[in-house]
mmCIF file of C-alpha atoms and ligand atoms in Angstrom:
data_model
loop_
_atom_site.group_PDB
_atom_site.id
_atom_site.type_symbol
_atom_site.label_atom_id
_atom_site.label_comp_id
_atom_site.label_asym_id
_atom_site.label_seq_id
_atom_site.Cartn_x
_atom_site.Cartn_y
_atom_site.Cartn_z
ATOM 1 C CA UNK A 1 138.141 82.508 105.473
ATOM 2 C CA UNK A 2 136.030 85.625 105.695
ATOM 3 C CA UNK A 3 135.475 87.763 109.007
ATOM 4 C CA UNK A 4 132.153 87.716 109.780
ATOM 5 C CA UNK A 5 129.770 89.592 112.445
ATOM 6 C CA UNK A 6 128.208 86.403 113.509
ATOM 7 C CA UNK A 7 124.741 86.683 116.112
ATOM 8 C CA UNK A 8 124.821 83.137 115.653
ATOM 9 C CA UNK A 9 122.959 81.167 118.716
ATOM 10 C CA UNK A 10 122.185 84.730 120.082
ATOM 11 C CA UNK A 11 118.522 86.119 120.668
ATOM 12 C CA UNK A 12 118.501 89.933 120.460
ATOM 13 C CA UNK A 13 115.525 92.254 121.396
ATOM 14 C CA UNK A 14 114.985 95.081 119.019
ATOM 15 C CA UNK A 15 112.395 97.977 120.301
ATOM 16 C CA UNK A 16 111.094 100.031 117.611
ATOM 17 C CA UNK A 17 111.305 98.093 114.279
ATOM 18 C CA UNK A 18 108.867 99.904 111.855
ATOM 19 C CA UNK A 19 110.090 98.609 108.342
ATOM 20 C CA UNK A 20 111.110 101.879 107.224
ATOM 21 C CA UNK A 21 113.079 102.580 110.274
ATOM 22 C CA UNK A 22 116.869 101.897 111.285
ATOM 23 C CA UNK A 23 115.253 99.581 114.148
ATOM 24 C CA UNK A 24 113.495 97.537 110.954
ATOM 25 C CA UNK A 25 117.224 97.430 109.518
ATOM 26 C CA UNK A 26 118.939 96.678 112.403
ATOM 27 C CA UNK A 27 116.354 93.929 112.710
ATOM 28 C CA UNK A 28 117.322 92.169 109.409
ATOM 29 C CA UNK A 29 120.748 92.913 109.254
ATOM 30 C CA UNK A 30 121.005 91.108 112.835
ATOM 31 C CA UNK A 31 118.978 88.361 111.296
ATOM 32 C CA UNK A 32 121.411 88.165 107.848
ATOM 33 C CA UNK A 33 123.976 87.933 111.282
ATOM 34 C CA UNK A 34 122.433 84.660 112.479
ATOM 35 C CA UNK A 35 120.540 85.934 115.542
ATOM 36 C CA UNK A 36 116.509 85.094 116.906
ATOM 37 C CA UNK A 37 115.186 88.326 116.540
ATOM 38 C CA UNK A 38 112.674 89.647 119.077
ATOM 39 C CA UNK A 39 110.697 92.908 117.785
ATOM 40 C CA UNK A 40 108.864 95.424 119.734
ATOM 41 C CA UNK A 41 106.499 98.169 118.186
ATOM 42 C CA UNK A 42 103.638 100.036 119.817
ATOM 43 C CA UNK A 43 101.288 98.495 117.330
ATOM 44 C CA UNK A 44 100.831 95.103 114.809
ATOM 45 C CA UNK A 45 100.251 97.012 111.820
ATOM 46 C CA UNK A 46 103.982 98.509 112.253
ATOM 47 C CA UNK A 47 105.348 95.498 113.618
ATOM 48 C CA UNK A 48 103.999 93.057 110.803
ATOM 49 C CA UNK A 49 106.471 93.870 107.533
ATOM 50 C CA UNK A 50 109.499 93.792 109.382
ATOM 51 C CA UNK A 51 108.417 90.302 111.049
ATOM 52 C CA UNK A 52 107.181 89.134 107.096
ATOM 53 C CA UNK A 53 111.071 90.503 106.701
ATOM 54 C CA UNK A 54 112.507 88.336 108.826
ATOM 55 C CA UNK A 55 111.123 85.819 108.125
ATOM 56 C CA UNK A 56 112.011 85.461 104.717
ATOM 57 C CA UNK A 57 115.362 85.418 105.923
ATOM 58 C CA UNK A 58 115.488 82.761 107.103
ATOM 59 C CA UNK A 59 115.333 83.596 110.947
ATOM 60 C CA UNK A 60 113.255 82.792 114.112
ATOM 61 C CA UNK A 61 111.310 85.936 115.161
ATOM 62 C CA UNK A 62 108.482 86.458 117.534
ATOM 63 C CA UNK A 63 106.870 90.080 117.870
ATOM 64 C CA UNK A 64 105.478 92.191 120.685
ATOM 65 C CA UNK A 65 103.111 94.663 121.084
ATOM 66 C CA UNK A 66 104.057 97.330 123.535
ATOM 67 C CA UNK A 67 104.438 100.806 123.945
ATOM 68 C CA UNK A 68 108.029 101.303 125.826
ATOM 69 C CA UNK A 69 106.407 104.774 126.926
ATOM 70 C CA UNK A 70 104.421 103.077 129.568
ATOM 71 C CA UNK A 71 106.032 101.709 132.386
ATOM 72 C CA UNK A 72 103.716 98.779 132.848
ATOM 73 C CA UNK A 73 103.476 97.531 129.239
ATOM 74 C CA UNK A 74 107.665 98.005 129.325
ATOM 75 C CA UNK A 75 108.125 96.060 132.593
ATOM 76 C CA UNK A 76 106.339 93.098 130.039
ATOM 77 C CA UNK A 77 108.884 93.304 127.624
ATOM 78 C CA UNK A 78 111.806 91.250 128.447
ATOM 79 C CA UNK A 79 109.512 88.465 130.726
ATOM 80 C CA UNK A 80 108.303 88.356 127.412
ATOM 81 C CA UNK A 81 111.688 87.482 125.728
ATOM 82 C CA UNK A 82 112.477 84.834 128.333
ATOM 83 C CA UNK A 83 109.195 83.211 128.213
ATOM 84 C CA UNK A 84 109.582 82.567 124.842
ATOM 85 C CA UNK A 85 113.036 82.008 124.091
ATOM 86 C CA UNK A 86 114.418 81.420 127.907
ATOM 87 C CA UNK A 87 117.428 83.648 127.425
ATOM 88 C CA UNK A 88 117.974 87.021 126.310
ATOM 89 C CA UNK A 89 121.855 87.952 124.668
ATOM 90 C CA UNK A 90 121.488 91.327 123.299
ATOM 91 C CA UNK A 91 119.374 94.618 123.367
ATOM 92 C CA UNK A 92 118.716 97.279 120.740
ATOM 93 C CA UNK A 93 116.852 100.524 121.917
ATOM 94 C CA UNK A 94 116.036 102.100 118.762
ATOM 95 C CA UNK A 95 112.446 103.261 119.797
ATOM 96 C CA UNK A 96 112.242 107.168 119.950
ATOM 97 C CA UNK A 97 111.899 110.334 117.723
ATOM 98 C CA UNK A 98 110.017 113.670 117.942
ATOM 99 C CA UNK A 99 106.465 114.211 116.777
ATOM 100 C CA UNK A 100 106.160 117.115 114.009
ATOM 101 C CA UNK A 101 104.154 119.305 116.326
ATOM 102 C CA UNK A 102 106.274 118.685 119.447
ATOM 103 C CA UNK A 103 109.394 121.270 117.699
ATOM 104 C CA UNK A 104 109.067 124.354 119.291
ATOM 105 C CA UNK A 105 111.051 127.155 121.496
ATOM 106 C CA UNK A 106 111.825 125.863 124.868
ATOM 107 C CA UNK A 107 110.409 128.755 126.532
ATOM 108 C CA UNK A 108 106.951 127.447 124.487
ATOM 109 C CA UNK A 109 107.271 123.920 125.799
ATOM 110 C CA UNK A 110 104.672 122.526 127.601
ATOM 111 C CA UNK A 111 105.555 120.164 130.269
ATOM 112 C CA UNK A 112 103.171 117.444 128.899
ATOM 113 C CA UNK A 113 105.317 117.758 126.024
ATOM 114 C CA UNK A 114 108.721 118.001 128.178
ATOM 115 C CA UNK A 115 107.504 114.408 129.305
ATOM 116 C CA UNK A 116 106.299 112.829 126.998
ATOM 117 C CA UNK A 117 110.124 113.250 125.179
ATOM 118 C CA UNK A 118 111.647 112.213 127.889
ATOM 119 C CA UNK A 119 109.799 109.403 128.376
ATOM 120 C CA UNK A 120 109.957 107.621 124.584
ATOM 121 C CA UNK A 121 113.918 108.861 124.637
ATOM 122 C CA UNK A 122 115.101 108.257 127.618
ATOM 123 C CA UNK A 123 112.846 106.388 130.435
ATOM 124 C CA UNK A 124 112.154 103.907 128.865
ATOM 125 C CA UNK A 125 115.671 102.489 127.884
ATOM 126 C CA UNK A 126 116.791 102.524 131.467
ATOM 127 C CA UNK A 127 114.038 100.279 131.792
ATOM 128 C CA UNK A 128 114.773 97.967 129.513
ATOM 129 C CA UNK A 129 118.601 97.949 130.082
ATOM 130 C CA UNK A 130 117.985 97.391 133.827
ATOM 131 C CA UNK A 131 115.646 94.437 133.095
ATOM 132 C CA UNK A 132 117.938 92.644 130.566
ATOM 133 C CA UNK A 133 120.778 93.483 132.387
ATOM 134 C CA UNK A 134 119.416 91.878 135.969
ATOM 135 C CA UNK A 135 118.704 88.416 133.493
ATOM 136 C CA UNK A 136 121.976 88.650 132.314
ATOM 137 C CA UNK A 137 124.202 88.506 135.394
ATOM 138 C CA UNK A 138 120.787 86.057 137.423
ATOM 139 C CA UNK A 139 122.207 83.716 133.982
ATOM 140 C CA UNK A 140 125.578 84.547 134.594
ATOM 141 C CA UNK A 141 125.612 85.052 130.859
ATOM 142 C CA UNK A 142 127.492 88.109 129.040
ATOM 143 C CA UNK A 143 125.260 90.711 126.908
ATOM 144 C CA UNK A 144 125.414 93.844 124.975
ATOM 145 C CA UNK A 145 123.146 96.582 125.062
ATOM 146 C CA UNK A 146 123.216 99.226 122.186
ATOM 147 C CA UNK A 147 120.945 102.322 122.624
ATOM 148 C CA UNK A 148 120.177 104.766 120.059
ATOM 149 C CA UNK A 149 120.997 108.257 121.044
ATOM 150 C CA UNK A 150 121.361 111.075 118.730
ATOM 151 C CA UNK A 151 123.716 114.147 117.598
ATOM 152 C CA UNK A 152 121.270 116.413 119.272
ATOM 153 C CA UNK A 153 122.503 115.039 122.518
ATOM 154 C CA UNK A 154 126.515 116.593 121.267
ATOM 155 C CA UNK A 155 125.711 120.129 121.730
ATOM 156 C CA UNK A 156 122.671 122.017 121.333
ATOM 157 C CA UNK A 157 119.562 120.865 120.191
ATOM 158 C CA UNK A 158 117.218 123.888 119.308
ATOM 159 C CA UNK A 159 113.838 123.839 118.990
ATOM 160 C CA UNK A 160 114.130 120.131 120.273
ATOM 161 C CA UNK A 161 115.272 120.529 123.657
ATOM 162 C CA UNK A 162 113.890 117.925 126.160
ATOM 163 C CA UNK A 163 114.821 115.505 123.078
ATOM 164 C CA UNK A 164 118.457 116.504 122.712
ATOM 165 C CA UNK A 165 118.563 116.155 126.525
ATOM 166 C CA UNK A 166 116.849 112.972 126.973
ATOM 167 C CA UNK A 167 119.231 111.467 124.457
ATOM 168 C CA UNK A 168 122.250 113.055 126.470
ATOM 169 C CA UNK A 169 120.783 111.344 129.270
ATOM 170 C CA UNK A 170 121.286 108.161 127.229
ATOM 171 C CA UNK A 171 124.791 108.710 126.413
ATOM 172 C CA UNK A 172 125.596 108.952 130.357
ATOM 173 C CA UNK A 173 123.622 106.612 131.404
ATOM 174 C CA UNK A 174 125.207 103.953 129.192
ATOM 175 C CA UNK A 175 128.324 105.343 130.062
ATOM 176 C CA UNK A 176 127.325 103.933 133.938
ATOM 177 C CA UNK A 177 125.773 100.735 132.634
ATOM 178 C CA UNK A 178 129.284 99.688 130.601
ATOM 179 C CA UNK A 179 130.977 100.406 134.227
ATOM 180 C CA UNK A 180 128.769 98.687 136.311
ATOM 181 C CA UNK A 181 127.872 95.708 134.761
ATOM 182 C CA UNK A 182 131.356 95.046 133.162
ATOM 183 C CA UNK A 183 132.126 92.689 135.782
ATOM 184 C CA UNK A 184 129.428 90.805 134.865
ATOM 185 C CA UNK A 185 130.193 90.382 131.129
ATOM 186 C CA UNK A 186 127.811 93.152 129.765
ATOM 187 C CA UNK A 187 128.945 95.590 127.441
ATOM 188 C CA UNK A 188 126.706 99.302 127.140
ATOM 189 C CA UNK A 189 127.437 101.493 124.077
ATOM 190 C CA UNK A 190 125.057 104.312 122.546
ATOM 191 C CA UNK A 191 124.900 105.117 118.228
ATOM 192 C CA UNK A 192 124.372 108.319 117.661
ATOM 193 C CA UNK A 193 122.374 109.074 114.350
ATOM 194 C CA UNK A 194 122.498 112.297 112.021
ATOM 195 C CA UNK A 195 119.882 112.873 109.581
ATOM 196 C CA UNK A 196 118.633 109.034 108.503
ATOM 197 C CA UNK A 197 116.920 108.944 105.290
ATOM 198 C CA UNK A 198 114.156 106.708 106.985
ATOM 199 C CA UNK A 199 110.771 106.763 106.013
ATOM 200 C CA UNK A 200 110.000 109.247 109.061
ATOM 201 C CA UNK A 201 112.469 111.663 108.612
ATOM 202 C CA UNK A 202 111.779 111.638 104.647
ATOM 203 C CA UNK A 203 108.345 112.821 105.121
ATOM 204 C CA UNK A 204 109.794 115.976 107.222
ATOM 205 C CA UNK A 205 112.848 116.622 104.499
ATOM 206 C CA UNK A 206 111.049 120.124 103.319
ATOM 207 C CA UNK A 207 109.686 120.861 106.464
ATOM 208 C CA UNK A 208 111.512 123.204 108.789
ATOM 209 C CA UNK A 209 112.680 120.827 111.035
ATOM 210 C CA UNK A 210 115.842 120.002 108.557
ATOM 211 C CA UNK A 211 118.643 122.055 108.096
ATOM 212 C CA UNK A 212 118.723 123.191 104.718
ATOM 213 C CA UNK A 213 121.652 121.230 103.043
ATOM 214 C CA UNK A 214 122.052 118.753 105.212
ATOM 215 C CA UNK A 215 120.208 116.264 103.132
ATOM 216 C CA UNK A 216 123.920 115.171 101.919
ATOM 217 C CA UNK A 217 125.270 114.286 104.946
ATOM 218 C CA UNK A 218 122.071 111.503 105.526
ATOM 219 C CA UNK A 219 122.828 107.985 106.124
ATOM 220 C CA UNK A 220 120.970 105.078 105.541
ATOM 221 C CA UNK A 221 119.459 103.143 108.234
ATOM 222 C CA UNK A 222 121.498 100.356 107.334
ATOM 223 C CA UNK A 223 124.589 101.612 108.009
ATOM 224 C CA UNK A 224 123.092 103.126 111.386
ATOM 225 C CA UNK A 225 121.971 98.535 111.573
ATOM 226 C CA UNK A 226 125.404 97.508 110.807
ATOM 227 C CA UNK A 227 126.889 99.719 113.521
ATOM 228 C CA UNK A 228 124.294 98.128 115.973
ATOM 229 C CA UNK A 229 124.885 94.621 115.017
ATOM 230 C CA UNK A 230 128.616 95.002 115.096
ATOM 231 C CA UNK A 231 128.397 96.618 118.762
ATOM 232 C CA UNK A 232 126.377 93.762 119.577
ATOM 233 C CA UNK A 233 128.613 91.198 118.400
ATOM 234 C CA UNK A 234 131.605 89.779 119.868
ATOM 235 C CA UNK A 235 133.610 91.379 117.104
ATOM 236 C CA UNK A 236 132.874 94.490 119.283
ATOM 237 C CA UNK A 237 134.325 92.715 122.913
ATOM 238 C CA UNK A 238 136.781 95.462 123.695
ATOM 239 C CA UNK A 239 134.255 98.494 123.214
ATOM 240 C CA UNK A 240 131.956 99.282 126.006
ATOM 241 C CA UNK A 241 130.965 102.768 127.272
ATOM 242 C CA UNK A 242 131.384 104.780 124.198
ATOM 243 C CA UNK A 243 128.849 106.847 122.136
ATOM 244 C CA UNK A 244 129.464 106.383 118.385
ATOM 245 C CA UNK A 245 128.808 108.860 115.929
ATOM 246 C CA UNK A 246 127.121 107.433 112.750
ATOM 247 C CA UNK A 247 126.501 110.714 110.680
ATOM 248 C CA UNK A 248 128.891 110.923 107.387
ATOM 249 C CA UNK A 249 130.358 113.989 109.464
ATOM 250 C CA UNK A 250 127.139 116.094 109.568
ATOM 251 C CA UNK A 251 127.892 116.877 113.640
ATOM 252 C CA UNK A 252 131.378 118.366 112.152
ATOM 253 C CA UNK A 253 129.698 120.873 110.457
ATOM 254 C CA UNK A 254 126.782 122.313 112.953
ATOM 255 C CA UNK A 255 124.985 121.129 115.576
ATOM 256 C CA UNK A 256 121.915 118.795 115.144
ATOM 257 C CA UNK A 257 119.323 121.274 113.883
ATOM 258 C CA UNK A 258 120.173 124.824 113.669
ATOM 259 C CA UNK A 259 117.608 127.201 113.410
ATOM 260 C CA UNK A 260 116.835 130.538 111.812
ATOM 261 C CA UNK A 261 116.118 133.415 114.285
ATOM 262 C CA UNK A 262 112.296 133.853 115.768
ATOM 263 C CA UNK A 263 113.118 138.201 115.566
ATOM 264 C CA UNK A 264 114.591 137.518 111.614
ATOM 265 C CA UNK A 265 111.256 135.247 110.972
ATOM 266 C CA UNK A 266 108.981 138.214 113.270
ATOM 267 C CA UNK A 267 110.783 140.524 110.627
ATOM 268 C CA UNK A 268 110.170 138.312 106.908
HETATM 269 N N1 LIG B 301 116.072 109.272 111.554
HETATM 270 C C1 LIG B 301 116.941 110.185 112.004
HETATM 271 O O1 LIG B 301 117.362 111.101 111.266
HETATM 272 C C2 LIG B 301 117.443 110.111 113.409
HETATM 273 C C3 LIG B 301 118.435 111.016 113.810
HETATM 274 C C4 LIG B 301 118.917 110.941 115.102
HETATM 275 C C5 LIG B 301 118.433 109.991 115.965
HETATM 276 N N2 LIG B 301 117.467 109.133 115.540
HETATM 277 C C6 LIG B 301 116.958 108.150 116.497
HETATM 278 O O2 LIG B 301 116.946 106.883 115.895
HETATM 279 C C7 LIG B 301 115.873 106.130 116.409
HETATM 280 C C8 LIG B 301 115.036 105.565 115.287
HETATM 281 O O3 LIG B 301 114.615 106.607 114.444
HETATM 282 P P1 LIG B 301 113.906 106.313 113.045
HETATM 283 O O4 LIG B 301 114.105 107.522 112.203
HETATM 284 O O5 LIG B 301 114.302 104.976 112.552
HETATM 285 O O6 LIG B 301 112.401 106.362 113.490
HETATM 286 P P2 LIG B 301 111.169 105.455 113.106
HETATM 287 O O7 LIG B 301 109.966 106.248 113.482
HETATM 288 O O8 LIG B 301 111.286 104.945 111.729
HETATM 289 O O9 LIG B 301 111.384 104.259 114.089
HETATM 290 C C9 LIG B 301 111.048 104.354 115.436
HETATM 291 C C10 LIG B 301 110.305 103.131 115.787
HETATM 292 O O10 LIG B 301 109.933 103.192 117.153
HETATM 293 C C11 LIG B 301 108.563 102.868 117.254
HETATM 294 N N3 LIG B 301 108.006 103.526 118.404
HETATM 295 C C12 LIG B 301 107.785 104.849 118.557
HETATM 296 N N4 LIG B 301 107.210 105.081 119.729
HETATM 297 C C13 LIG B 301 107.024 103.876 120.331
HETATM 298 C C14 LIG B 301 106.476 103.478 121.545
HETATM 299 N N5 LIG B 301 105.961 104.361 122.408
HETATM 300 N N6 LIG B 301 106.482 102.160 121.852
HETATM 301 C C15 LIG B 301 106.977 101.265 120.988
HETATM 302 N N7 LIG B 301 107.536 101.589 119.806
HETATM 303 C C16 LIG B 301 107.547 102.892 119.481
HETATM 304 C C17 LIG B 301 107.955 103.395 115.963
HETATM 305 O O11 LIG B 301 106.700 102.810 115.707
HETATM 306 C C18 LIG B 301 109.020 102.974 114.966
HETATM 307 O O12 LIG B 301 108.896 101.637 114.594
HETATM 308 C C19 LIG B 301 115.090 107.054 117.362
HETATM 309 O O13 LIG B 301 115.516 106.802 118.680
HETATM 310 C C20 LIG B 301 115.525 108.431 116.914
HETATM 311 O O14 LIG B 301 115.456 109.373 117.968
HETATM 312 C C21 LIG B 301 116.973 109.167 114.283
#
């Protein structure tokens, strides 16, 4: 008899599941699992492969339009999932990122800018978390909520600052949702991502936002999935509170995104 990571009889919400993304991985790697997938994306066009995805596998999905950015459209979210399905098991947070034009010097940021990152990587998962969470324990039903951090929040994150700090924000904050809500049956754990080789990051491999030989340390955004769908499943029942490090050991080497000198680039 084979051990299995079974989502069986378990619907799991999934924010952020563009195809070429770990959240589109995670989404059909928890559906290979057995679960009903719910997947969120801030538009149909994005949303639409991974549903045609699952789908094919076999498993019930149903897809939502939001962006998790905006309070209002977020607060939809999981009266969404219980409208629909009546019951809500598991959470993914895998929304987030950095736009191209938004790496820069933190004595350059913006504050528009400074928001804006912390509100795709970090506001918004508190959000989401406190909404399943309060379903959860009304249901008297256990849960596990996996959000996607990042190795920028482990030690410095140059050039990405409010980014590598919202995602530290993540890592505490799930630290306080596995302690709180343990009594109730609800486990809280963070993955922590290197350099992915999704379709997003590829696009940026020869710009200067990655570190010049780090492109062997990148993972796959399946194996970033299968770490999600084992901390969701009960496989995972004694782990709650951690941060996981998914990365092939690139955060062993340097920090997530060294940088070369603005007074060496002045001088080239
Ligand atoms: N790819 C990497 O190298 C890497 C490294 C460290 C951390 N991460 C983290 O992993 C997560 C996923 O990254 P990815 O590379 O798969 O990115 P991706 O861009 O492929 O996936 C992110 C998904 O979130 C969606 N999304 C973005 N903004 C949204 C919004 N406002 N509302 C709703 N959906 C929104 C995107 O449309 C996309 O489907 C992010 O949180 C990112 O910070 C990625």
């Amino acid at each position: 008899m084979a051990l299995e990571m079974d989502l069986g009889g378990k619907v799991i919400l999934i924010c952020g599941t563009a195809r070429g993304g770990i959240g589109g991985a995670t989404a059909r790697q928890a559906a290979k699992a057995g679960a009903t997938i719910v997947a969120v994306d801030k538009d149909q066009a994005l949303l639409d492969p991974t549903l045609e995805d699952v789908m094919a596998l076999g498993a019930a999905v149903h897809g939502i339009v939001a962006n998790v950015a905006d309070p209002r459209e977020c607060a939809s979210i999981v009266p969404q999932v219980l409208a629909r399905f009546g019951r809500i098991d598991g959470v993914a947070n895998v929304a987030g990122g950095t736009a191209e034009g938004e790496w820069m010097p933190l004595d350059e940021t913006p504050d528009e800018s400074f928001r804006n990152s912390l509100a795709l990587n970090f506001e918004y998962v508190f959000r989401i978390c406190r909404d399943a969470a309060r379903e959860m324990i009304r249901q008297e039903a256990p849960g596990s909520l996996v959000n996607v951090s990042s190795v920028s929040s482990l030690t410095s994150a140059p050039w990405h600052g409010p980014y590598g700090a919202a995602k530290s924000a993540i890592n505490a904050l799930t630290r306080t949702m596995a302690n709180e809500w343990h009594e109730f049956g609800i486990r809280a754990n963070a993955v922590l991502p290197g350099a992915v080789a999704t379709e997003r990051v590829l696009t940026r491999v020869n710009s200067a936002n990655v570190v010049p030989g780090s492109e062997t340390n990148f993972t796959q955004p399946v194996e970033l999935a299968n770490a999600i769908v084992f901390l969701l499943s009960d496989l995972a029942s004694g782990i709650s509170g951690q941060s996981l490090t998914v990365d092939r050991s690139l955060s062993t080497k340097f920090c997530g995104g060294a940088r070369v000198s603005r007074r060496q680039m002045a001088e080239a």
